[in-house]
mmCIF file of C-alpha atoms and ligand atoms in Angstrom:
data_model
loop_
_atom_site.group_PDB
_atom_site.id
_atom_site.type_symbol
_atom_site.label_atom_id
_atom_site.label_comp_id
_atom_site.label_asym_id
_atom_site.label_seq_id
_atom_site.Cartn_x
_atom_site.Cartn_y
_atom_site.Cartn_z
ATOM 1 C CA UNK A 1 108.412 98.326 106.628
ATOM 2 C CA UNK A 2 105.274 99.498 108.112
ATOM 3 C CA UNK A 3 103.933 98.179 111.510
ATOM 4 C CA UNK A 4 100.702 95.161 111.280
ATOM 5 C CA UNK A 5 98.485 93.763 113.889
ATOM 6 C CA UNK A 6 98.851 90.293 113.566
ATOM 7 C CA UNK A 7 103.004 89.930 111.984
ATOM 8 C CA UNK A 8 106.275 90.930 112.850
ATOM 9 C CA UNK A 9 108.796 92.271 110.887
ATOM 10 C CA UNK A 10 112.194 93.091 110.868
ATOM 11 C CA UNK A 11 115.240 94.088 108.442
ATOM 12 C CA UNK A 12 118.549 91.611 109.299
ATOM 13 C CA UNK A 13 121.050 92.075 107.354
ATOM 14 C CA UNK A 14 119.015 92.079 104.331
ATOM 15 C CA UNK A 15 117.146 89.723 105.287
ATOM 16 C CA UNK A 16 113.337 90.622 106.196
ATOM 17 C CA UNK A 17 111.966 88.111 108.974
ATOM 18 C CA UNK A 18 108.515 87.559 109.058
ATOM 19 C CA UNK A 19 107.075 86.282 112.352
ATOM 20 C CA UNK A 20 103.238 85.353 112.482
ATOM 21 C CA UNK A 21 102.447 87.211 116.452
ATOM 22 C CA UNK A 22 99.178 85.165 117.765
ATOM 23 C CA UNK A 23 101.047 82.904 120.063
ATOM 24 C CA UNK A 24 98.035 82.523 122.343
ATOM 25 C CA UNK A 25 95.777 81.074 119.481
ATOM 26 C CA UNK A 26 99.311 79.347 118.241
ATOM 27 C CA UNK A 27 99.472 81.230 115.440
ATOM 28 C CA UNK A 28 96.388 80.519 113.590
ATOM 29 C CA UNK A 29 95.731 82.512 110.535
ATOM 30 C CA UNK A 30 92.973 84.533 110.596
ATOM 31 C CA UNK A 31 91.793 86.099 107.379
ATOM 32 C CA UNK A 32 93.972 89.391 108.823
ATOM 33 C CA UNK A 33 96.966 87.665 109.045
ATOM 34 C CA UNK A 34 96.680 86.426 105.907
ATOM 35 C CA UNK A 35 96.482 89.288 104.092
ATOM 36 C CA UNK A 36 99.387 90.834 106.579
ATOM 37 C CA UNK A 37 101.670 88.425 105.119
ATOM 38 C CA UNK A 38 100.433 89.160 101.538
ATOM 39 C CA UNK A 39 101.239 92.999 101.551
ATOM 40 C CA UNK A 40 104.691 92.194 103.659
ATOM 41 C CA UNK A 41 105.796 89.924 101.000
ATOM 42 C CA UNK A 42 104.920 92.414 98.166
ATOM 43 C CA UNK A 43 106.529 95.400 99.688
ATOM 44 C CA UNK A 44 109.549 92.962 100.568
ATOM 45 C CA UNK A 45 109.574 92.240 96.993
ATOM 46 C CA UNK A 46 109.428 96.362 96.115
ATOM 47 C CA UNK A 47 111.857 97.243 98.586
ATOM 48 C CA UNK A 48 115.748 96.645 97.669
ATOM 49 C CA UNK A 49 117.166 96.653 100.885
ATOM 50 C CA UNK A 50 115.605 93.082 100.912
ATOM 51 C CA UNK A 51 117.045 90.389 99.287
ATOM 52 C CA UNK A 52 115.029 87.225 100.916
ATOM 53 C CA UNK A 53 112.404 86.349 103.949
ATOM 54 C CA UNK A 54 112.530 83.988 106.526
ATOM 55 C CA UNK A 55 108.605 83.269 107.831
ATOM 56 C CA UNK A 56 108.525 81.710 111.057
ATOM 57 C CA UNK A 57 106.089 81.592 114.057
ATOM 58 C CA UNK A 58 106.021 83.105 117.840
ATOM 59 C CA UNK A 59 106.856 81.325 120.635
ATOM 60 C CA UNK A 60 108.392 77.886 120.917
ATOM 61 C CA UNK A 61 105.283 75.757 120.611
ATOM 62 C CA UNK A 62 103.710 76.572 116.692
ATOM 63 C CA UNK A 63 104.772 77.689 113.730
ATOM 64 C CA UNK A 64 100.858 78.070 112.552
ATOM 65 C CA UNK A 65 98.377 75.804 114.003
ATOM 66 C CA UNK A 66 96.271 75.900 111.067
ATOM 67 C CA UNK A 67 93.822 78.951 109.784
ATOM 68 C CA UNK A 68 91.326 80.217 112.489
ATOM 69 C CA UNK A 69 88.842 77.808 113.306
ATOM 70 C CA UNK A 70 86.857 80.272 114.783
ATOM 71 C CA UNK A 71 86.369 82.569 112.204
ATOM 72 C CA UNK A 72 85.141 80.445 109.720
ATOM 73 C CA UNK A 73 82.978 78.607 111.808
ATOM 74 C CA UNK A 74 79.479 79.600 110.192
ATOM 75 C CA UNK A 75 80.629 80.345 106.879
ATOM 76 C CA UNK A 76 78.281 79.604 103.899
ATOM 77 C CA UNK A 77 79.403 77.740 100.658
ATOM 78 C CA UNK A 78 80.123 81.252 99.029
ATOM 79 C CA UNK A 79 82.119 82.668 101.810
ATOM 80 C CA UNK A 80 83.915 78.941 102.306
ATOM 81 C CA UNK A 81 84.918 79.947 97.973
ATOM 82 C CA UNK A 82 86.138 83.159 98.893
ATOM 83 C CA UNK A 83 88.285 81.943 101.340
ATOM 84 C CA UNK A 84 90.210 79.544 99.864
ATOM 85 C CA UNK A 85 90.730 81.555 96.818
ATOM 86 C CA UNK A 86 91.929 84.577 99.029
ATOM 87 C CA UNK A 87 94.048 82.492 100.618
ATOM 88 C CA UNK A 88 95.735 80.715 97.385
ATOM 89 C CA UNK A 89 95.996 84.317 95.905
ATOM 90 C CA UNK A 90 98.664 85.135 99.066
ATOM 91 C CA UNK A 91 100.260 81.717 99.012
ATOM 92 C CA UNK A 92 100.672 81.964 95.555
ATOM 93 C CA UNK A 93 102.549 84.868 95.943
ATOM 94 C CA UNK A 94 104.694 83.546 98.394
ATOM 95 C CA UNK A 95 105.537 80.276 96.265
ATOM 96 C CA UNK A 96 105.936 83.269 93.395
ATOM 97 C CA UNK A 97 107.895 85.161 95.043
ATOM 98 C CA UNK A 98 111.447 86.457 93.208
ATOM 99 C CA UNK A 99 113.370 86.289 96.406
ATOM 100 C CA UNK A 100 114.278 83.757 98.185
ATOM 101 C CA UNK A 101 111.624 82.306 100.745
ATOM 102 C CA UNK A 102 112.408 79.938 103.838
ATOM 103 C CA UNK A 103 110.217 78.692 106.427
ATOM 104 C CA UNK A 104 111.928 77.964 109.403
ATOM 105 C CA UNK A 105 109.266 75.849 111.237
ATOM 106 C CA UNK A 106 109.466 75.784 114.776
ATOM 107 C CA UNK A 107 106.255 73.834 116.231
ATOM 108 C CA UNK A 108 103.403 72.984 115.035
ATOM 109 C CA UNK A 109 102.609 73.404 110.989
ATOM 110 C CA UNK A 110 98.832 71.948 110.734
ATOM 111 C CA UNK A 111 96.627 73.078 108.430
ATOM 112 C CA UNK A 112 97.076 76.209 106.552
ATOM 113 C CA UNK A 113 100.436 76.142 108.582
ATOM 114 C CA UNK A 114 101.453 73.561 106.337
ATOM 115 C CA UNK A 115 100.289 74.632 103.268
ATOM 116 C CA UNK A 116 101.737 78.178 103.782
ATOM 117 C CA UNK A 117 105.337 76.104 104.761
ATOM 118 C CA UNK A 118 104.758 74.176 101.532
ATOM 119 C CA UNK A 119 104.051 77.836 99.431
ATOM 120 C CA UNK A 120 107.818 78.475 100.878
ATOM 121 C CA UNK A 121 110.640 77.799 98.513
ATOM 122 C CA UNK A 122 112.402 76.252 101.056
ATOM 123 C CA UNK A 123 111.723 74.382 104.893
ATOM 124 C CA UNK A 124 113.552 73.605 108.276
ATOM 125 C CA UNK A 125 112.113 72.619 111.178
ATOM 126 C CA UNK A 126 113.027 72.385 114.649
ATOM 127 C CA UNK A 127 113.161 69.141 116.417
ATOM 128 C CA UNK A 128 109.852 69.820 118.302
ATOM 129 C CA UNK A 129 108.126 70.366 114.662
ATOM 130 C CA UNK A 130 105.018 68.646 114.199
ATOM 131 C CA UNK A 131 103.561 68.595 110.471
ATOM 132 C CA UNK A 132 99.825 67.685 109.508
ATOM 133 C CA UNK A 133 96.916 68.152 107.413
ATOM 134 C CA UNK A 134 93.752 67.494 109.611
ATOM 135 C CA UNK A 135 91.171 69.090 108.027
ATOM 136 C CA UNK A 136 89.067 66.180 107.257
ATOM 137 C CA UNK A 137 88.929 66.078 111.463
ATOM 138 C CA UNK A 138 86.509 69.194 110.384
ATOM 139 C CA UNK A 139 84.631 67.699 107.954
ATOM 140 C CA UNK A 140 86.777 70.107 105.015
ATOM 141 C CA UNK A 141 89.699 69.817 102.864
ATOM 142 C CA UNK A 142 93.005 72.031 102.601
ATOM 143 C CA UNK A 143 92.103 75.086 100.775
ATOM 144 C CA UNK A 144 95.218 76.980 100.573
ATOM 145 C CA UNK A 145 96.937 74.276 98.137
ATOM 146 C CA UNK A 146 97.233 71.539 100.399
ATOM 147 C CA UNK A 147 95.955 68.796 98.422
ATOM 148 C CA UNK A 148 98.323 70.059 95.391
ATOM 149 C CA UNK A 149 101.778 71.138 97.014
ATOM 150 C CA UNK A 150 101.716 67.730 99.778
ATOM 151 C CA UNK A 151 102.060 65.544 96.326
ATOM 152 C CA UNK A 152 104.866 67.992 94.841
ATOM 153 C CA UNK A 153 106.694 67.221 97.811
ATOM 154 C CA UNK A 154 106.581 63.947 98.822
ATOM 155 C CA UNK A 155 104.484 62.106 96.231
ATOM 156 C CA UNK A 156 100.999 60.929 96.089
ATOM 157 C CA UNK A 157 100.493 57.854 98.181
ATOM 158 C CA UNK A 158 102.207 59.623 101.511
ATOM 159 C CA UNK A 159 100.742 62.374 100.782
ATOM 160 C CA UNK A 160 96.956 60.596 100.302
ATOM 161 C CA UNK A 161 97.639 59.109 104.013
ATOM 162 C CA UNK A 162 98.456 62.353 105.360
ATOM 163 C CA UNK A 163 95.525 64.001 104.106
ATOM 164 C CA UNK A 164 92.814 61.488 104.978
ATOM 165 C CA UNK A 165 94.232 60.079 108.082
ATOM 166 C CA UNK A 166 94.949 63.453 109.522
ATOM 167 C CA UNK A 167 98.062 62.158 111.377
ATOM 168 C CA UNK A 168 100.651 64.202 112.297
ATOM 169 C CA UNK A 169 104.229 63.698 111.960
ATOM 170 C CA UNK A 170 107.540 64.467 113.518
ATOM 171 C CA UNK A 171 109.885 67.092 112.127
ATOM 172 C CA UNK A 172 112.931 63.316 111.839
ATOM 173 C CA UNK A 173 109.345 61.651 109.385
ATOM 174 C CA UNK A 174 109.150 65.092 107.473
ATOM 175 C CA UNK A 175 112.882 65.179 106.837
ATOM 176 C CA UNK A 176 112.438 61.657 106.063
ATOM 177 C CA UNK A 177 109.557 62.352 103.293
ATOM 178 C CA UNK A 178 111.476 65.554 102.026
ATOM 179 C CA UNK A 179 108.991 67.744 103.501
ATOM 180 C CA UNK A 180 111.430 69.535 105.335
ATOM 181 C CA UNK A 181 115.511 70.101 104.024
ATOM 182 C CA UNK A 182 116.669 70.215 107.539
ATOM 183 C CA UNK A 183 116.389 69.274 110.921
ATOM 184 C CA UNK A 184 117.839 71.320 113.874
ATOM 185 C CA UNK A 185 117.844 71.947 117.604
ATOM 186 C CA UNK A 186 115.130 74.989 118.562
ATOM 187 C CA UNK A 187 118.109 76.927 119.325
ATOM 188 C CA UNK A 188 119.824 77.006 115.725
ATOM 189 C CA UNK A 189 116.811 77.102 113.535
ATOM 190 C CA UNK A 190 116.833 80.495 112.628
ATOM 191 C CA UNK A 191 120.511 80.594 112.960
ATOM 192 C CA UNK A 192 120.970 77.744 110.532
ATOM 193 C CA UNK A 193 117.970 79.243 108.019
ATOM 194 C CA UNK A 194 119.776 82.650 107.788
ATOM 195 C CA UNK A 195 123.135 80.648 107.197
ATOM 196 C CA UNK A 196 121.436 79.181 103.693
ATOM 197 C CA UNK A 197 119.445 82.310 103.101
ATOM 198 C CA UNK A 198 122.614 83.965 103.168
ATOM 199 C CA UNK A 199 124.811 81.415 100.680
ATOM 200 C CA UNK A 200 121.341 81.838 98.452
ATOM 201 C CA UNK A 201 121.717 85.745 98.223
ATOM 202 C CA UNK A 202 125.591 85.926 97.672
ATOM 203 C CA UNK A 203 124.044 84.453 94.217
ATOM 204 C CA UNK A 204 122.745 86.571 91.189
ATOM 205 C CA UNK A 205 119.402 87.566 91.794
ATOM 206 C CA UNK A 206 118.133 87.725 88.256
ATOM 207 C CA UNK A 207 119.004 84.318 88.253
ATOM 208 C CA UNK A 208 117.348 83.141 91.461
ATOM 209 C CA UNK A 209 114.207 85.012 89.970
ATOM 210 C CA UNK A 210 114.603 82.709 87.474
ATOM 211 C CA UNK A 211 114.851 79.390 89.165
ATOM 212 C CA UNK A 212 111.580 80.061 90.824
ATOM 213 C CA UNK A 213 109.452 80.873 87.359
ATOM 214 C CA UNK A 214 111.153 78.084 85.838
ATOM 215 C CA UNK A 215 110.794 75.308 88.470
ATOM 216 C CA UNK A 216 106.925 76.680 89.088
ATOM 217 C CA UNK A 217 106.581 76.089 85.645
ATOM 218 C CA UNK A 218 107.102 72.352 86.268
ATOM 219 C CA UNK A 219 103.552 72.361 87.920
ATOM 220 C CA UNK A 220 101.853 74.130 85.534
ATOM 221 C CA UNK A 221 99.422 72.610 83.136
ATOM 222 C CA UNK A 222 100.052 73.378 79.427
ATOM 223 C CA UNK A 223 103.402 74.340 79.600
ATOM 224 C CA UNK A 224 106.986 72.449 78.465
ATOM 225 C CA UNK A 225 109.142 73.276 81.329
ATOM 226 C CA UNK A 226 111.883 72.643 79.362
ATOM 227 C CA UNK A 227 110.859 75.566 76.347
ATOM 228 C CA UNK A 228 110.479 77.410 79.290
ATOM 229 C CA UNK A 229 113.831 77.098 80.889
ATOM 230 C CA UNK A 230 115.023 77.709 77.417
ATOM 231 C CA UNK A 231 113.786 80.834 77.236
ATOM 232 C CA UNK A 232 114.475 81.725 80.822
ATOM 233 C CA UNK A 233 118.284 80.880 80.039
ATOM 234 C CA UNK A 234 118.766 83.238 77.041
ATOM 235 C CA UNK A 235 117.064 86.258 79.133
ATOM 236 C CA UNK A 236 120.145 85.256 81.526
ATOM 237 C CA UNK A 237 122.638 86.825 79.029
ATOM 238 C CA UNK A 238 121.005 89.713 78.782
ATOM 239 C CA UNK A 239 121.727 90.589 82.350
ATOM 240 C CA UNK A 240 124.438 92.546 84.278
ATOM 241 C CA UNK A 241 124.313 90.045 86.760
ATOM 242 C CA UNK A 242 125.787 87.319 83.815
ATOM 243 C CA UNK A 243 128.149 90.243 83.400
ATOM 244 C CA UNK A 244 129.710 89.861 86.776
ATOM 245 C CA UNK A 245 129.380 86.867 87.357
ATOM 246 C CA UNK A 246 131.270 85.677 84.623
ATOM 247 C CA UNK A 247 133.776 88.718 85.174
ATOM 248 C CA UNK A 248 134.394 87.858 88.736
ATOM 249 C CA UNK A 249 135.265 84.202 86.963
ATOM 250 C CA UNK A 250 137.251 85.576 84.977
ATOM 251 C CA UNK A 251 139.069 87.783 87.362
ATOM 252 C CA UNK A 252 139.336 85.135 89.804
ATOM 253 C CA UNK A 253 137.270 87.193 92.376
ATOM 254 C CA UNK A 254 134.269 87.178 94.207
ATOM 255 C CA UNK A 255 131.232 87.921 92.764
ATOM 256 C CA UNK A 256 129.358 90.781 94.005
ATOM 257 C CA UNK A 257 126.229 91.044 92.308
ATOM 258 C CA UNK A 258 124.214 93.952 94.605
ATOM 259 C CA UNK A 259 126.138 96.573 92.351
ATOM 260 C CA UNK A 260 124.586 94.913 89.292
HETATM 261 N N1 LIG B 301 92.224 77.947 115.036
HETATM 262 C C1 LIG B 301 91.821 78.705 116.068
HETATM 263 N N2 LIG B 301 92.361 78.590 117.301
HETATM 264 C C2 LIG B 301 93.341 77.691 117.482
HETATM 265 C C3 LIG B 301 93.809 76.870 116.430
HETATM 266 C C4 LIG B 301 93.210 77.037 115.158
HETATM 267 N N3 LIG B 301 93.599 76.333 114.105
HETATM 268 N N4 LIG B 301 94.770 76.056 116.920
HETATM 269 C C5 LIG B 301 94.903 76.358 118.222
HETATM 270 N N5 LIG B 301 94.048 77.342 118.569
HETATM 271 C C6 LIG B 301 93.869 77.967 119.869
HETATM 272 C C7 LIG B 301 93.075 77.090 120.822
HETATM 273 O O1 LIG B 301 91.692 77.230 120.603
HETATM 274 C C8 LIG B 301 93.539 77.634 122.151
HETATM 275 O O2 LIG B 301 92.868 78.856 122.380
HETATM 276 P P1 LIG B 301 92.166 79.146 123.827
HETATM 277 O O3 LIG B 301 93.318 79.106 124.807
HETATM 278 O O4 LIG B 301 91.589 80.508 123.663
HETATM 279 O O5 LIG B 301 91.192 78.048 124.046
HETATM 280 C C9 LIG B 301 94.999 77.978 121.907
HETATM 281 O O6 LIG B 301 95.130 78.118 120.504
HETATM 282 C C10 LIG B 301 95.959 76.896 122.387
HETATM 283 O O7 LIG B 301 95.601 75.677 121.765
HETATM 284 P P2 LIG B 301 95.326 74.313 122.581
HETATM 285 O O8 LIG B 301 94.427 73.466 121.752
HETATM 286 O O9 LIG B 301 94.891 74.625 123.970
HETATM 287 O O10 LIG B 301 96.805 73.706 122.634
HETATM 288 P P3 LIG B 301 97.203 72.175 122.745
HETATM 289 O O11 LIG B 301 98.673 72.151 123.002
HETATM 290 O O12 LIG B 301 96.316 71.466 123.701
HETATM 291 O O13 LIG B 301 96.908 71.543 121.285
HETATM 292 C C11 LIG B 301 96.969 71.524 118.887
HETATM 293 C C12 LIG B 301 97.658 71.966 120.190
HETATM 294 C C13 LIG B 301 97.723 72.162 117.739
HETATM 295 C C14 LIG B 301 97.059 69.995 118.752
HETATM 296 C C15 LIG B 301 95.487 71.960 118.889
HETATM 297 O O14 LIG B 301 95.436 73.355 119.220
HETATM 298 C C16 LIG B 301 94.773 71.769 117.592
HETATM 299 O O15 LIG B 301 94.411 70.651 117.246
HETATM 300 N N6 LIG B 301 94.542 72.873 116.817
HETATM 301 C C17 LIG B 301 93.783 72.834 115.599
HETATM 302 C C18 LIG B 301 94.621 72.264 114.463
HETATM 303 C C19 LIG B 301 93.812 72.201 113.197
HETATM 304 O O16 LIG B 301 92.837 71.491 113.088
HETATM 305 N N7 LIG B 301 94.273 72.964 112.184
HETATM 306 C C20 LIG B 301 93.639 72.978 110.905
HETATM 307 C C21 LIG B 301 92.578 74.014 110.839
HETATM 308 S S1 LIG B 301 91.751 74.010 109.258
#
């Protein structure tokens, strides 16, 4: 994976672990890093040797604080547009992607922090994990699907006081709401995030692929998630990865589905 100015990256084990590197402005995502975590997400999705990605922050204090403040300071109605719809172009790709994608949240998520956590198919936090939406502190609103994925995941009224009260809340209150599937010490986070990323990719691919198109297309207007998971299920048979897995059944083995 090629080298950015803003992300880290690194190959464990198959799995690629994004880190977001501004730890003096706590991570805040500037329209750079943005687009750094765009193009490492579609060359992790290109690139075999990966089979999921872990996003997390540097340092022990933030996940992502939010997007930069300061960039966007003097920004026009046109370029405020722009922005957002850059933005929901990446995070849409994220929430998109066909592998596996965990946020393991260790500090702050505020902001674009949290709506790039929420864009992940999955979330842990640390115990020190703070979660918020305080744009309205600003005089804006989320604009990188905030106001949309906060009411996915822990229904409208919560997510209403969250988003005009700008109140944060502790990683125990996330867990709590559903926010977050897990809890840990700072310690184990990415420990325990790799342990699930890992029981996710001993599964079939094709059919993780098509767990995310089918439970996206829960959300989307116009179309009968259940027609849709019809069709998702027959393309299922059609795969080698049906083929072993029901041979391994069979066989009374393992599956091992990164032949297939
Ligand atoms: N954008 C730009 N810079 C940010 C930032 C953001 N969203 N969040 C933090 N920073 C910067 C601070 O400006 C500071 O930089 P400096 O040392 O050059 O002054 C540095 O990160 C450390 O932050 P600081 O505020 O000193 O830390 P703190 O522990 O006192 O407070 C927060 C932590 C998260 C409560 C506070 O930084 C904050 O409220 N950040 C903004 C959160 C926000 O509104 N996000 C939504 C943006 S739309």
């Amino acid at each position: 994976m090629k080298t950015f100015e803003n992300i880290l990256t690194e190959l464990r084990d198959g799995i690629l672990l994004i880190t977001v590197n501004r730890p003096d402005k706590l991570n805040a995502l500037n329209k750079r890093t943005i687009e750094e975590i765009g193009e490492a997400v579609s060359l992790a999705v290109a690139d075999n040797a990966v089979r999921g990605i872990i996003l997390t922050g540097s340092g022990n204090k933030a996940f992502i604080a939010g997007a930069d403040i300061s960039e966007f300071s003097s920004y026009s109605v046109a370029q405020g547009n722009q922005l957002s719809a850059a933005g929901h172009a990446v995070f849409n790709s994220v929430e998109m992607c066909p592998k596996p994608v965990i946020a393991a949240i260790n500090g702050f998520a505020l902001g674009g922090g949290c709506e790039l956590a929420m864009s992940c198919h999955i979330r842990l936090a640390s115990d020190n994990a703070k979660f918020g939406q305080p744009e309205v502190k600003l005089g804006l609103i989320p604009g990188y699907g905030g106001t949309q994925r906060l009411i996915q995941l822990i229904g409208k009224g919560k997510a209403m006081e969250l988003l005009m009260s700008a109140e944060m809340i502790s990683a125990e209150e996330a867990l709590r709401l559903g926010l977050v599937n897990y809890v840990t010490s700072q310690d184990e986070l990415l420990l325990k995030s790799i342990e699930l990323m890992n029981k996710i990719t001993a599964q079939s691919p094709r059919a993780i692929e098509g767990i995310v198109r089918c439970v996206a297309a829960h959300f989307k207007d116009g179309v009968d998630g259940l027609a849709f998971e019809v069709e998702e299920f027959g393309k299922c048979f059609g795969t080698n990865d049906f083929k072993e897995g029901v041979s391994a059944f069979m066989e009374k083995r393992k599956a091992d589905f990164r032949k297939t």
